[in-house]
Amino acid sequence: MAQFQAQVFVTLRPSVLDPAGVAVQAGIHHLGYTNVQSVRIGKLVELTLEAGDRATAEAQLGHIADQLLANPVIETFRIELQELATAAE
Amino acid sequence: MAQFQAQVFVTLRPSVLDPAGVAVQAGIHHLGYTNVQSVRIGKLVELTLEAGDRATAEAQLGHIADQLLANPVIETFRIELQELATAAE
């Protein structure tokens, strides 16, 4: 079994309005940084998992993200995966 | 002026408990993926901004993240910055 560190980036689809992002942008402008033109807020989910190989880990993460981490109607996700170390069998 | 696309990753400090992560992990185990050992939830803030140069953009983003996006007591942040295109002067 191998040990993996994964990061799942969940972001709103471009067509979806982001009220939280608008609020943060107003705060940033209030700080004086009016050169900031757009702000979008998303989720970062960091997981550690054990899997037989990389392909298995990726397939599992895809299913987890689709079922639990992201709402497919309004969100998309991107997965980054690093192998940490091969655990003892 | 140059146009930049920035991503600020805000995560809880390792020493801070993450109840949301624990809840998501329980949901993942409920899906049958008991090989997922830890889950940590963070924020991903995507910004577009104009700045004179890269160093200025980085300094501004550091200040914005420190003042507004992250709570320095319990969170840390990491910034990734890509230059998009040099806007007309």
PDB file of C-alpha atoms in Angstrom:
ATOM      1  CA  MET A   1       0.000   0.000   0.000  1.00  0.00           C
ATOM      2  CA  ALA A   2       1.185   3.522  -0.730  1.00  0.00           C
ATOM      3  CA  GLN A   3       0.517   6.668   1.293  1.00  0.00           C
ATOM      4  CA  PHE A   4      -0.846   9.693  -0.572  1.00  0.00           C
ATOM      5  CA  GLN A   5      -1.384  13.372   0.258  1.00  0.00           C
ATOM      6  CA  ALA A   6      -4.233  14.861  -1.787  1.00  0.00           C
ATOM      7  CA  GLN A   7      -5.611  18.343  -2.224  1.00  0.00           C
ATOM      8  CA  VAL A   8      -9.089  18.849  -3.654  1.00  0.00           C
ATOM      9  CA  PHE A   9      -9.833  22.391  -4.861  1.00  0.00           C
ATOM     10  CA  VAL A  10     -13.579  23.035  -4.988  1.00  0.00           C
ATOM     11  CA  THR A  11     -14.619  26.237  -6.778  1.00  0.00           C
ATOM     12  CA  LEU A  12     -17.881  27.731  -7.933  1.00  0.00           C
ATOM     13  CA  ARG A  13     -18.641  27.430 -11.654  1.00  0.00           C
ATOM     14  CA  PRO A  14     -17.788  30.713 -13.432  1.00  0.00           C
ATOM     15  CA  SER A  15     -21.467  31.301 -14.249  1.00  0.00           C
ATOM     16  CA  VAL A  16     -22.458  31.146 -10.559  1.00  0.00           C
ATOM     17  CA  LEU A  17     -22.613  34.385  -8.546  1.00  0.00           C
ATOM     18  CA  ASP A  18     -20.311  34.489  -5.492  1.00  0.00           C
ATOM     19  CA  PRO A  19     -21.761  36.767  -2.763  1.00  0.00           C
ATOM     20  CA  ALA A  20     -18.981  35.806  -0.347  1.00  0.00           C
ATOM     21  CA  GLY A  21     -16.402  36.819  -2.919  1.00  0.00           C
ATOM     22  CA  VAL A  22     -18.186  40.139  -3.481  1.00  0.00           C
ATOM     23  CA  ALA A  23     -18.186  40.806   0.267  1.00  0.00           C
ATOM     24  CA  VAL A  24     -14.481  40.000   0.586  1.00  0.00           C
ATOM     25  CA  GLN A  25     -13.725  42.198  -2.414  1.00  0.00           C
ATOM     26  CA  ALA A  26     -15.540  45.095  -0.722  1.00  0.00           C
ATOM     27  CA  GLY A  27     -13.397  44.516   2.368  1.00  0.00           C
ATOM     28  CA  ILE A  28     -10.234  44.495   0.269  1.00  0.00           C
ATOM     29  CA  HIS A  29     -11.248  47.740  -1.433  1.00  0.00           C
ATOM     30  CA  HIS A  30     -11.932  49.164   2.025  1.00  0.00           C
ATOM     31  CA  LEU A  31      -8.322  48.337   2.905  1.00  0.00           C
ATOM     32  CA  GLY A  32      -7.359  50.558  -0.030  1.00  0.00           C
ATOM     33  CA  TYR A  33      -6.536  47.909  -2.637  1.00  0.00           C
ATOM     34  CA  THR A  34      -8.962  48.994  -5.342  1.00  0.00           C
ATOM     35  CA  ASN A  35      -6.668  47.371  -7.911  1.00  0.00           C
ATOM     36  CA  VAL A  36      -8.133  43.986  -6.922  1.00  0.00           C
ATOM     37  CA  GLN A  37     -10.698  43.354  -9.636  1.00  0.00           C
ATOM     38  CA  SER A  38     -12.361  40.052  -8.711  1.00  0.00           C
ATOM     39  CA  VAL A  39     -12.466  37.689  -5.743  1.00  0.00           C
ATOM     40  CA  ARG A  40     -13.845  34.134  -5.771  1.00  0.00           C
ATOM     41  CA  ILE A  41     -14.007  31.980  -2.647  1.00  0.00           C
ATOM     42  CA  GLY A  42     -13.596  28.203  -2.811  1.00  0.00           C
ATOM     43  CA  LYS A  43     -12.811  25.235  -0.587  1.00  0.00           C
ATOM     44  CA  LEU A  44      -9.511  23.460  -0.138  1.00  0.00           C
ATOM     45  CA  VAL A  45      -9.804  19.900   1.229  1.00  0.00           C
ATOM     46  CA  GLU A  46      -6.544  18.218   2.245  1.00  0.00           C
ATOM     47  CA  LEU A  47      -6.669  14.442   2.705  1.00  0.00           C
ATOM     48  CA  THR A  48      -4.194  11.702   3.511  1.00  0.00           C
ATOM     49  CA  LEU A  49      -5.085   8.216   2.327  1.00  0.00           C
ATOM     50  CA  GLU A  50      -3.614   4.810   1.688  1.00  0.00           C
ATOM     51  CA  ALA A  51      -4.224   3.106  -1.626  1.00  0.00           C
ATOM     52  CA  GLY A  52      -2.819   0.264  -3.693  1.00  0.00           C
ATOM     53  CA  ASP A  53      -1.621   2.616  -6.430  1.00  0.00           C
ATOM     54  CA  ARG A  54      -2.017   6.136  -7.815  1.00  0.00           C
ATOM     55  CA  ALA A  55      -4.847   5.280 -10.206  1.00  0.00           C
ATOM     56  CA  THR A  56      -6.904   3.761  -7.392  1.00  0.00           C
ATOM     57  CA  ALA A  57      -6.337   6.803  -5.199  1.00  0.00           C
ATOM     58  CA  GLU A  58      -7.359   9.154  -8.026  1.00  0.00           C
ATOM     59  CA  ALA A  59     -10.498   7.163  -8.794  1.00  0.00           C
ATOM     60  CA  GLN A  60     -11.516   7.101  -5.121  1.00  0.00           C
ATOM     61  CA  LEU A  61     -10.884  10.842  -4.708  1.00  0.00           C
ATOM     62  CA  GLY A  62     -12.936  11.581  -7.822  1.00  0.00           C
ATOM     63  CA  HIS A  63     -15.848   9.653  -6.392  1.00  0.00           C
ATOM     64  CA  ILE A  64     -15.478  11.264  -2.943  1.00  0.00           C
ATOM     65  CA  ALA A  65     -15.314  14.757  -4.435  1.00  0.00           C
ATOM     66  CA  ASP A  66     -18.308  14.125  -6.671  1.00  0.00           C
ATOM     67  CA  GLN A  67     -20.432  12.566  -3.915  1.00  0.00           C
ATOM     68  CA  LEU A  68     -19.460  14.635  -0.892  1.00  0.00           C
ATOM     69  CA  LEU A  69     -17.051  17.517  -1.342  1.00  0.00           C
ATOM     70  CA  ALA A  70     -18.525  19.372  -4.319  1.00  0.00           C
ATOM     71  CA  ASN A  71     -22.068  20.158  -5.429  1.00  0.00           C
ATOM     72  CA  PRO A  72     -21.844  19.301  -9.149  1.00  0.00           C
ATOM     73  CA  VAL A  73     -24.684  21.681 -10.011  1.00  0.00           C
ATOM     74  CA  ILE A  74     -22.794  24.823  -8.939  1.00  0.00           C
ATOM     75  CA  GLU A  75     -19.237  23.668  -8.255  1.00  0.00           C
ATOM     76  CA  THR A  76     -16.312  22.052 -10.044  1.00  0.00           C
ATOM     77  CA  PHE A  77     -13.276  20.400  -8.455  1.00  0.00           C
ATOM     78  CA  ARG A  78      -9.630  19.768  -9.257  1.00  0.00           C
ATOM     79  CA  ILE A  79      -7.437  17.147  -7.546  1.00  0.00           C
ATOM     80  CA  GLU A  80      -3.702  17.260  -6.859  1.00  0.00           C
ATOM     81  CA  LEU A  81      -2.094  14.066  -5.579  1.00  0.00           C
ATOM     82  CA  GLN A  82       1.385  13.435  -4.164  1.00  0.00           C
ATOM     83  CA  GLU A  83       2.708  10.028  -3.156  1.00  0.00           C
ATOM     84  CA  LEU A  84       4.287  10.278   0.305  1.00  0.00           C
ATOM     85  CA  ALA A  85       5.910   6.946   1.088  1.00  0.00           C
ATOM     86  CA  THR A  86       5.174   3.288   0.502  1.00  0.00           C
ATOM     87  CA  ALA A  87       3.863   1.931   3.805  1.00  0.00           C
ATOM     88  CA  ALA A  88       5.031  -1.547   4.896  1.00  0.00           C
ATOM     89  CA  GLU A  89       2.849  -4.293   3.304  1.00  0.00           C
TER      90      GLU A  89
ATOM     91  CA  MET B   1       0.591  47.823 -15.182  1.00  0.00           C
ATOM     92  CA  ALA B   2       0.534  44.037 -15.248  1.00  0.00           C
ATOM     93  CA  GLN B   3      -2.441  41.766 -14.686  1.00  0.00           C
ATOM     94  CA  PHE B   4      -2.076  38.976 -12.127  1.00  0.00           C
ATOM     95  CA  GLN B   5      -4.103  35.905 -11.155  1.00  0.00           C
ATOM     96  CA  ALA B   6      -3.521  34.953  -7.506  1.00  0.00           C
ATOM     97  CA  GLN B   7      -4.581  32.039  -5.348  1.00  0.00           C
ATOM     98  CA  VAL B   8      -4.423  32.310  -1.568  1.00  0.00           C
ATOM     99  CA  PHE B   9      -4.615  29.001   0.301  1.00  0.00           C
ATOM    100  CA  VAL B  10      -5.760  29.504   3.888  1.00  0.00           C
ATOM    101  CA  THR B  11      -5.405  26.473   6.163  1.00  0.00           C
ATOM    102  CA  LEU B  12      -5.751  25.823   9.874  1.00  0.00           C
ATOM    103  CA  ARG B  13      -2.497  25.550  11.812  1.00  0.00           C
ATOM    104  CA  PRO B  14      -1.642  21.860  12.394  1.00  0.00           C
ATOM    105  CA  SER B  15      -2.125  22.257  16.148  1.00  0.00           C
ATOM    106  CA  VAL B  16      -5.717  23.496  15.703  1.00  0.00           C
ATOM    107  CA  LEU B  17      -8.567  20.965  15.819  1.00  0.00           C
ATOM    108  CA  ASP B  18     -10.713  20.827  12.675  1.00  0.00           C
ATOM    109  CA  PRO B  19     -14.293  19.727  13.497  1.00  0.00           C
ATOM    110  CA  ALA B  20     -15.410  20.299   9.903  1.00  0.00           C
ATOM    111  CA  GLY B  21     -12.642  18.019   8.701  1.00  0.00           C
ATOM    112  CA  VAL B  22     -13.649  15.366  11.229  1.00  0.00           C
ATOM    113  CA  ALA B  23     -17.262  15.556  10.044  1.00  0.00           C
ATOM    114  CA  VAL B  24     -16.252  15.241   6.374  1.00  0.00           C
ATOM    115  CA  GLN B  25     -13.969  12.330   7.245  1.00  0.00           C
ATOM    116  CA  ALA B  26     -16.905  10.551   8.908  1.00  0.00           C
ATOM    117  CA  GLY B  27     -18.940  11.091   5.743  1.00  0.00           C
ATOM    118  CA  ILE B  28     -16.119   9.708   3.615  1.00  0.00           C
ATOM    119  CA  HIS B  29     -15.848   6.644   5.841  1.00  0.00           C
ATOM    120  CA  HIS B  30     -19.618   6.273   5.533  1.00  0.00           C
ATOM    121  CA  LEU B  31     -19.131   6.134   1.747  1.00  0.00           C
ATOM    122  CA  GLY B  32     -16.875   3.155   2.406  1.00  0.00           C
ATOM    123  CA  TYR B  33     -13.453   4.794   2.021  1.00  0.00           C
ATOM    124  CA  THR B  34     -12.033   3.943   5.432  1.00  0.00           C
ATOM    125  CA  ASN B  35      -8.541   4.207   3.915  1.00  0.00           C
ATOM    126  CA  VAL B  36      -8.828   8.001   4.156  1.00  0.00           C
ATOM    127  CA  GLN B  37      -6.895   8.787   7.326  1.00  0.00           C
ATOM    128  CA  SER B  38      -7.215  12.553   7.780  1.00  0.00           C
ATOM    129  CA  VAL B  39      -9.227  15.408   6.306  1.00  0.00           C
ATOM    130  CA  ARG B  40      -8.504  19.117   6.806  1.00  0.00           C
ATOM    131  CA  ILE B  41     -10.735  21.845   5.371  1.00  0.00           C
ATOM    132  CA  GLY B  42      -9.326  25.194   4.259  1.00  0.00           C
ATOM    133  CA  LYS B  43     -10.218  28.186   2.088  1.00  0.00           C
ATOM    134  CA  LEU B  44      -9.143  28.918  -1.457  1.00  0.00           C
ATOM    135  CA  VAL B  45      -9.385  32.601  -2.441  1.00  0.00           C
ATOM    136  CA  GLU B  46      -8.868  33.392  -6.129  1.00  0.00           C
ATOM    137  CA  LEU B  47      -8.163  37.031  -6.984  1.00  0.00           C
ATOM    138  CA  THR B  48      -7.352  39.007 -10.117  1.00  0.00           C
ATOM    139  CA  LEU B  49      -5.467  42.251  -9.627  1.00  0.00           C
ATOM    140  CA  GLU B  50      -3.418  44.828 -11.464  1.00  0.00           C
ATOM    141  CA  ALA B  51      -0.063  45.882 -10.095  1.00  0.00           C
ATOM    142  CA  GLY B  52       3.085  47.637 -11.234  1.00  0.00           C
ATOM    143  CA  ASP B  53       5.196  44.502 -10.845  1.00  0.00           C
ATOM    144  CA  ARG B  54       5.270  41.058  -9.241  1.00  0.00           C
ATOM    145  CA  ALA B  55       6.891  42.192  -5.992  1.00  0.00           C
ATOM    146  CA  THR B  56       4.209  44.841  -5.462  1.00  0.00           C
ATOM    147  CA  ALA B  57       1.453  42.324  -6.100  1.00  0.00           C
ATOM    148  CA  GLU B  58       3.013  39.844  -3.663  1.00  0.00           C
ATOM    149  CA  ALA B  59       3.408  42.482  -0.955  1.00  0.00           C
ATOM    150  CA  GLN B  60      -0.187  43.637  -1.358  1.00  0.00           C
ATOM    151  CA  LEU B  61      -1.516  40.062  -1.273  1.00  0.00           C
ATOM    152  CA  GLY B  62       0.484  39.322   1.864  1.00  0.00           C
ATOM    153  CA  HIS B  63      -1.050  42.320   3.581  1.00  0.00           C
ATOM    154  CA  ILE B  64      -4.582  41.444   2.354  1.00  0.00           C
ATOM    155  CA  ALA B  65      -4.235  37.830   3.498  1.00  0.00           C
ATOM    156  CA  ASP B  66      -2.867  38.860   6.872  1.00  0.00           C
ATOM    157  CA  GLN B  67      -5.496  41.540   7.489  1.00  0.00           C
ATOM    158  CA  LEU B  68      -8.591  39.995   5.959  1.00  0.00           C
ATOM    159  CA  LEU B  69      -8.381  36.465   4.556  1.00  0.00           C
ATOM    160  CA  ALA B  70      -6.667  34.560   7.362  1.00  0.00           C
ATOM    161  CA  ASN B  71      -6.912  34.675  11.144  1.00  0.00           C
ATOM    162  CA  PRO B  72      -3.207  34.602  12.078  1.00  0.00           C
ATOM    163  CA  VAL B  73      -3.967  33.056  15.487  1.00  0.00           C
ATOM    164  CA  ILE B  74      -5.359  29.805  14.051  1.00  0.00           C
ATOM    165  CA  GLU B  75      -4.606  29.941  10.324  1.00  0.00           C
ATOM    166  CA  THR B  76      -1.652  30.172   7.966  1.00  0.00           C
ATOM    167  CA  PHE B  77      -1.723  31.116   4.270  1.00  0.00           C
ATOM    168  CA  ARG B  78       0.252  30.415   1.113  1.00  0.00           C
ATOM    169  CA  ILE B  79       0.110  32.551  -2.042  1.00  0.00           C
ATOM    170  CA  GLU B  80       0.517  31.461  -5.665  1.00  0.00           C
ATOM    171  CA  LEU B  81       0.781  34.204  -8.282  1.00  0.00           C
ATOM    172  CA  GLN B  82       0.689  34.048 -12.081  1.00  0.00           C
ATOM    173  CA  GLU B  83       1.189  37.023 -14.375  1.00  0.00           C
ATOM    174  CA  LEU B  84      -1.570  37.063 -16.988  1.00  0.00           C
ATOM    175  CA  ALA B  85      -0.806  39.818 -19.456  1.00  0.00           C
ATOM    176  CA  THR B  86       0.620  43.309 -19.379  1.00  0.00           C
ATOM    177  CA  ALA B  87      -2.345  45.671 -19.671  1.00  0.00           C
ATOM    178  CA  ALA B  88      -1.916  48.784 -21.859  1.00  0.00           C
ATOM    179  CA  GLU B  89      -0.258  51.659 -19.903  1.00  0.00           C
TER     180      GLU B  89
END
